[in-house]
Coordinates of C-alpha atoms in Angstrom, one line a residue:
X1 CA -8.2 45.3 -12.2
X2 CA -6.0 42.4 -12.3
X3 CA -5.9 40.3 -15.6
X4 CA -4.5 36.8 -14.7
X5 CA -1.6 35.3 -16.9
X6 CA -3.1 31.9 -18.5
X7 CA -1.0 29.1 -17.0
X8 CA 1.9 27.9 -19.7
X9 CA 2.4 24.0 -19.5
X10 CA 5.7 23.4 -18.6
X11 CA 7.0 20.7 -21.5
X12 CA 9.6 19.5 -19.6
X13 CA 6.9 18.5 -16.7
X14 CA 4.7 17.2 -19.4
X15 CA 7.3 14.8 -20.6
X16 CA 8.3 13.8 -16.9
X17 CA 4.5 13.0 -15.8
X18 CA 4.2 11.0 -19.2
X19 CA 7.0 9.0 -18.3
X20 CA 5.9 8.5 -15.0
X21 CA 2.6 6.8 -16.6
X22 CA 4.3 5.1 -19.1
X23 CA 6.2 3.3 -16.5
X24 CA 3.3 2.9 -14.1
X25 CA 1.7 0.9 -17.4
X26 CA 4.8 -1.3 -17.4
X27 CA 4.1 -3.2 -14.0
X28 CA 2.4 -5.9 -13.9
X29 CA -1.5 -5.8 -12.5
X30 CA -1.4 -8.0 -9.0
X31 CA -4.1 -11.0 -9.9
X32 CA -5.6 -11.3 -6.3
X33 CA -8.0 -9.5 -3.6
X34 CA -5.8 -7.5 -1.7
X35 CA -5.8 -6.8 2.4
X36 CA -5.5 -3.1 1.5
X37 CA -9.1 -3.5 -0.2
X38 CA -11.4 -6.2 1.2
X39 CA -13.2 -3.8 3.3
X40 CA -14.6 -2.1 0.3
X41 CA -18.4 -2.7 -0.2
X42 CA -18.5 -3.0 -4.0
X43 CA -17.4 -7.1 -4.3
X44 CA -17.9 -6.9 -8.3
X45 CA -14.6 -4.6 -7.5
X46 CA -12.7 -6.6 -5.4
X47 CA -13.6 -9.7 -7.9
X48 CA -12.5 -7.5 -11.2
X49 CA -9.1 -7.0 -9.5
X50 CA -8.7 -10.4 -8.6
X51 CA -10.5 -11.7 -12.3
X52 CA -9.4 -9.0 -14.6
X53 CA -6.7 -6.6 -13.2
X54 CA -5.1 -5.6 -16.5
X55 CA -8.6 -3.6 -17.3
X56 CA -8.3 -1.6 -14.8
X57 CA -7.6 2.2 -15.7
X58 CA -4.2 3.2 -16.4
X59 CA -2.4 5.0 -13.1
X60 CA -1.8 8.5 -13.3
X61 CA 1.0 10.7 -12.5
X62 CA 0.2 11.5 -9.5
X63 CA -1.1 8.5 -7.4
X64 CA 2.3 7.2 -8.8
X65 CA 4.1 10.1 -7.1
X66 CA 1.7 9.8 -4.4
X67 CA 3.0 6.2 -3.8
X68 CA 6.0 7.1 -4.1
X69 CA 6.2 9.6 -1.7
X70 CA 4.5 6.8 1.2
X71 CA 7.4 4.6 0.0
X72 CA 10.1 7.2 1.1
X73 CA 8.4 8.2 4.4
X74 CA 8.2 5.0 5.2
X75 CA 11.8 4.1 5.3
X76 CA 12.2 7.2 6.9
X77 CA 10.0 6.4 9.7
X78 CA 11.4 2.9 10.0
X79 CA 15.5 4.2 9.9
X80 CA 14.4 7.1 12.7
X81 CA 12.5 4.3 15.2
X82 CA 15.8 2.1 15.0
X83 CA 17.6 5.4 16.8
X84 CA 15.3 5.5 19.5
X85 CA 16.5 3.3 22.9
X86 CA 14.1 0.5 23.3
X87 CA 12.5 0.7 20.0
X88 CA 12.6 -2.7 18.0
X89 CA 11.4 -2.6 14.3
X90 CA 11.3 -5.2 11.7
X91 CA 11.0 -4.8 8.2
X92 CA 11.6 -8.2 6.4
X93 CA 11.9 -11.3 7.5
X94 CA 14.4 -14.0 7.8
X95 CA 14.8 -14.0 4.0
X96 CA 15.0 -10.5 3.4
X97 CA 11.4 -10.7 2.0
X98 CA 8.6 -8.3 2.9
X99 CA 6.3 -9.1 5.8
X100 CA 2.9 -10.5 4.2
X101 CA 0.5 -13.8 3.4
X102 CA -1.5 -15.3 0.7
X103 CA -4.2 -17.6 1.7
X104 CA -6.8 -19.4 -0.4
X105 CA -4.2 -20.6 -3.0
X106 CA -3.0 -17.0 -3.9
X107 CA -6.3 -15.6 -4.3
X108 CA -6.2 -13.5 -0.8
X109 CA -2.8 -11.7 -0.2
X110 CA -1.5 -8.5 1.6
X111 CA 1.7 -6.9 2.8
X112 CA 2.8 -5.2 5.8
X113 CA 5.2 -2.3 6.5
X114 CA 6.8 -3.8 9.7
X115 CA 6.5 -5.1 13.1
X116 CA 7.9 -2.3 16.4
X117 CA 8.0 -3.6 20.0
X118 CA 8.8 -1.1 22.5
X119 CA 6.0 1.4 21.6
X120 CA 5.7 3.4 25.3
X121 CA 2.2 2.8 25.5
X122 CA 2.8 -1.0 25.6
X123 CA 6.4 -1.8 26.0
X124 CA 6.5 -5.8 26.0
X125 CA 3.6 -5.9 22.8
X126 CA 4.7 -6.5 19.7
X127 CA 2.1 -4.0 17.5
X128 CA 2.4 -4.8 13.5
X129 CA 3.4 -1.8 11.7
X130 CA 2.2 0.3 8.7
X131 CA 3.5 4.0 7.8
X132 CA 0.3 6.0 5.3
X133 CA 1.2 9.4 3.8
X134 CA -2.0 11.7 3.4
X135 CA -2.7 14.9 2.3
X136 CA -3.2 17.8 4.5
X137 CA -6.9 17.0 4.2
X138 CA -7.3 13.8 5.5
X139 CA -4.9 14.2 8.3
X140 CA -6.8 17.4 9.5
X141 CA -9.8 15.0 9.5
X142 CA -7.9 13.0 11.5
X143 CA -6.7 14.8 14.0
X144 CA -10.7 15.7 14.6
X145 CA -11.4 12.5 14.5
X146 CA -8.5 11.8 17.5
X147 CA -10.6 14.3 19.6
X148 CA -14.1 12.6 20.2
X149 CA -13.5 8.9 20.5
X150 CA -11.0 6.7 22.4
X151 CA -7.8 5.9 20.8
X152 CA -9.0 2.1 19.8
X153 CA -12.0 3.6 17.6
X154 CA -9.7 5.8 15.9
X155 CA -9.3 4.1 12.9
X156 CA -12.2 2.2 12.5
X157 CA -14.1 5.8 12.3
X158 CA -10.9 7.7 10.1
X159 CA -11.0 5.3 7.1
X160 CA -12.8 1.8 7.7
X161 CA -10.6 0.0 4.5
X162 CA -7.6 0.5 6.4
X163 CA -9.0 -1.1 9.5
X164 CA -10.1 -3.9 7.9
X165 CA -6.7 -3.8 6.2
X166 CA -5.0 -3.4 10.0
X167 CA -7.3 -6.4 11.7
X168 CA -6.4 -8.8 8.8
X169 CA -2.7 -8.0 9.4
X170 CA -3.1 -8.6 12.9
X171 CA -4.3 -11.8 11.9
X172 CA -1.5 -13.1 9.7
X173 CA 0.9 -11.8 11.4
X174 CA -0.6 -12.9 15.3
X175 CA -0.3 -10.2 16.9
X176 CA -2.7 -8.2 19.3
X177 CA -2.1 -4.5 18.7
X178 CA -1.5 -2.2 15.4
X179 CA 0.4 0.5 15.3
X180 CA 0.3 3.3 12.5
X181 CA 2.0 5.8 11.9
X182 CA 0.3 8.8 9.6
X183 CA 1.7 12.1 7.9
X184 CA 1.1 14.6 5.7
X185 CA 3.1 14.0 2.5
X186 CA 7.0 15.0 2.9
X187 CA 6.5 14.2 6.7
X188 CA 5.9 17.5 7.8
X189 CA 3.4 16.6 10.7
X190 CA 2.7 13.2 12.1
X191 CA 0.2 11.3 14.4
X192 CA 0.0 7.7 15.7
X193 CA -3.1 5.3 15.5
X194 CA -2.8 2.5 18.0
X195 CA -6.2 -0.4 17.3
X196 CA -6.8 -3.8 19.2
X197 CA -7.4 -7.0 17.1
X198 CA -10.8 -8.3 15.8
X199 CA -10.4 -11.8 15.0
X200 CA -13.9 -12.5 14.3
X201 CA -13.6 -9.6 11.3
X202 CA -10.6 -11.1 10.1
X203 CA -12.4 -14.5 9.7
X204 CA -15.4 -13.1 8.2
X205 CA -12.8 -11.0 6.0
X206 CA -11.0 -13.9 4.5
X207 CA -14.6 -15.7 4.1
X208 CA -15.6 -12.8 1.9
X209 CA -12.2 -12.8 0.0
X210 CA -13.0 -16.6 -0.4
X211 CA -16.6 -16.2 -1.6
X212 CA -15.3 -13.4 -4.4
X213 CA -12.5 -15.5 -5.6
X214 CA -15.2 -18.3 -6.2
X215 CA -17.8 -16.5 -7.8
X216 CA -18.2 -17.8 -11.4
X217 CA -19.4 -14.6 -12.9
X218 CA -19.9 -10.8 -12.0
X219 CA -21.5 -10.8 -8.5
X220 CA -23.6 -7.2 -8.2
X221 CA -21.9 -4.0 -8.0
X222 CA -22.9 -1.4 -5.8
X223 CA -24.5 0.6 -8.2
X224 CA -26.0 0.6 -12.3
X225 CA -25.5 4.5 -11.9
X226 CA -22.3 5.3 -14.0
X227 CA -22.7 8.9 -12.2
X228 CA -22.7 7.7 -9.1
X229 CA -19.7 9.0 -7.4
X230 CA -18.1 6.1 -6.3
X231 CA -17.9 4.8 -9.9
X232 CA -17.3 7.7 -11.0
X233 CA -14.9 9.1 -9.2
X234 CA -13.5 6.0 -7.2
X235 CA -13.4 3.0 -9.0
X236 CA -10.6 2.4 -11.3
X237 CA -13.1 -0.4 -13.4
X238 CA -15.3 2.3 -14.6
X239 CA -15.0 2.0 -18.3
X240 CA -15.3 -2.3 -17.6
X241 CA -17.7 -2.6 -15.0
X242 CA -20.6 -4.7 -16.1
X243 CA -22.9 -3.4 -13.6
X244 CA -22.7 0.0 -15.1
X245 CA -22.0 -0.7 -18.8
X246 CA -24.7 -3.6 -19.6
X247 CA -23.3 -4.2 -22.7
X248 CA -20.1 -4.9 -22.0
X249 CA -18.2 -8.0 -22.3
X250 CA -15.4 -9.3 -20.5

């Protein structure tokens, strides 16, 4: 019979991980509807980032380290296309700023990772650029996903937030194609995502971000079911949502 050894916290771990959050707290909660979410379904979301952003549940540990992580592969990505002959990248613009907008006054904004023209598939396009770090799980999902449909549907069917977050780039930036790049965290494997524009989404996706941003109090969320596993598990308003805690005030 083996007897398993109970798992000893490591203090020193702890302490790091509580630093981590207590910096996390430090930075400032971004007052607008972002590009990265305005596919998501639940607008009483989308309108309590853009209306109340500080009561939104601290971030933990590890979706800090998780960012952290996308950060650093996507330098890496960006420093090892610049080697390859024919490969242009951009990463900031003129100013040395960060590729993005903001429309409707500030209300609407997003970021992009880059812009790469030479991609073999279409040499003369310019495709705007994004780098996402997953875990093993997700990329294995996409890799199946890579195997039934045509390379265009690809990310439309893998996660549908980032391709509304990739047609509203487009968008911005005018451009036609989108390139991503995707690995496993530390960049041990990685696959390519190459999706067409969708103008009309992008339209109806700003009209959405404009209709939240207007709405003069909490439009309906997309569920009163605080057990629901969306809210539950997915929504970082939990503890604040009105449409799950009636008597809550904001």
């Amino acid at each position: 019979m083996i007897i398993k050894k109970p798992i000893v916290e490591d203090l020193l771990l702890q302490a790091i991980y509580e630093h981590i959050e207590e910096e996390a707290a430090k930075e400032p909660r971004r007052p607008y509807i972002g590009a990265s979410s305005i596919g998501d379904d639940c607008e009483l979301k989308l309108w309590m980032y853009y209306k109340y952003p500080h009561l939104a549940r601290k971030t933990k540990a590890e979706l800090k380290l998780a960012a952290m992580d996308g950060h650093r592969c996507e330098d890496f990505m960006a420093a090892n296309f610049r080697k390859i002959p024919g490969i242009e990248v951009i990463t900031h613009d003129e100013n040395g700023k960060q590729f993005g907008f903001s429309d409707l006054g500030g209300a609407y904004k997003g970021h992009w990772d880059g812009l790469i023209t030479g991609i073999p598939q279409a040499p003369k396009t310019t495709h705007t650029w994004e780098h996402k770090a997953k875990n093993e799980a997700f990329y294995e999902k996409l890799l199946k996903i890579k195997e039934k449909f045509d390379e265009k549907e690809v990310l439309k069917e893998w996660d549908y937030l980032y391709y509304c977050q990739a047609v509203t780039y487009m968008h911005y930036s005018d451009t036609t194609r989108h390139y991503m790049t995707v690995s496993t965290s530390g960049l041990r494997k990685i696959q390519s995502i190459r999706t067409d524009c969708n103008p009309k989404l992008a339209i109806l996706l700003r009209e959405k971000a404009e209709r939240i941003s207007r709405y003069p109090s909490p439009p309906t969320g997309i569920s009163t079911n605080p057990s629901f596993w969306r809210c539950k598990d997915f929504c970082d308003f939990k503890d604040n949502c009105p449409s799950i805690n009636k008597n809550k005030k904001l």
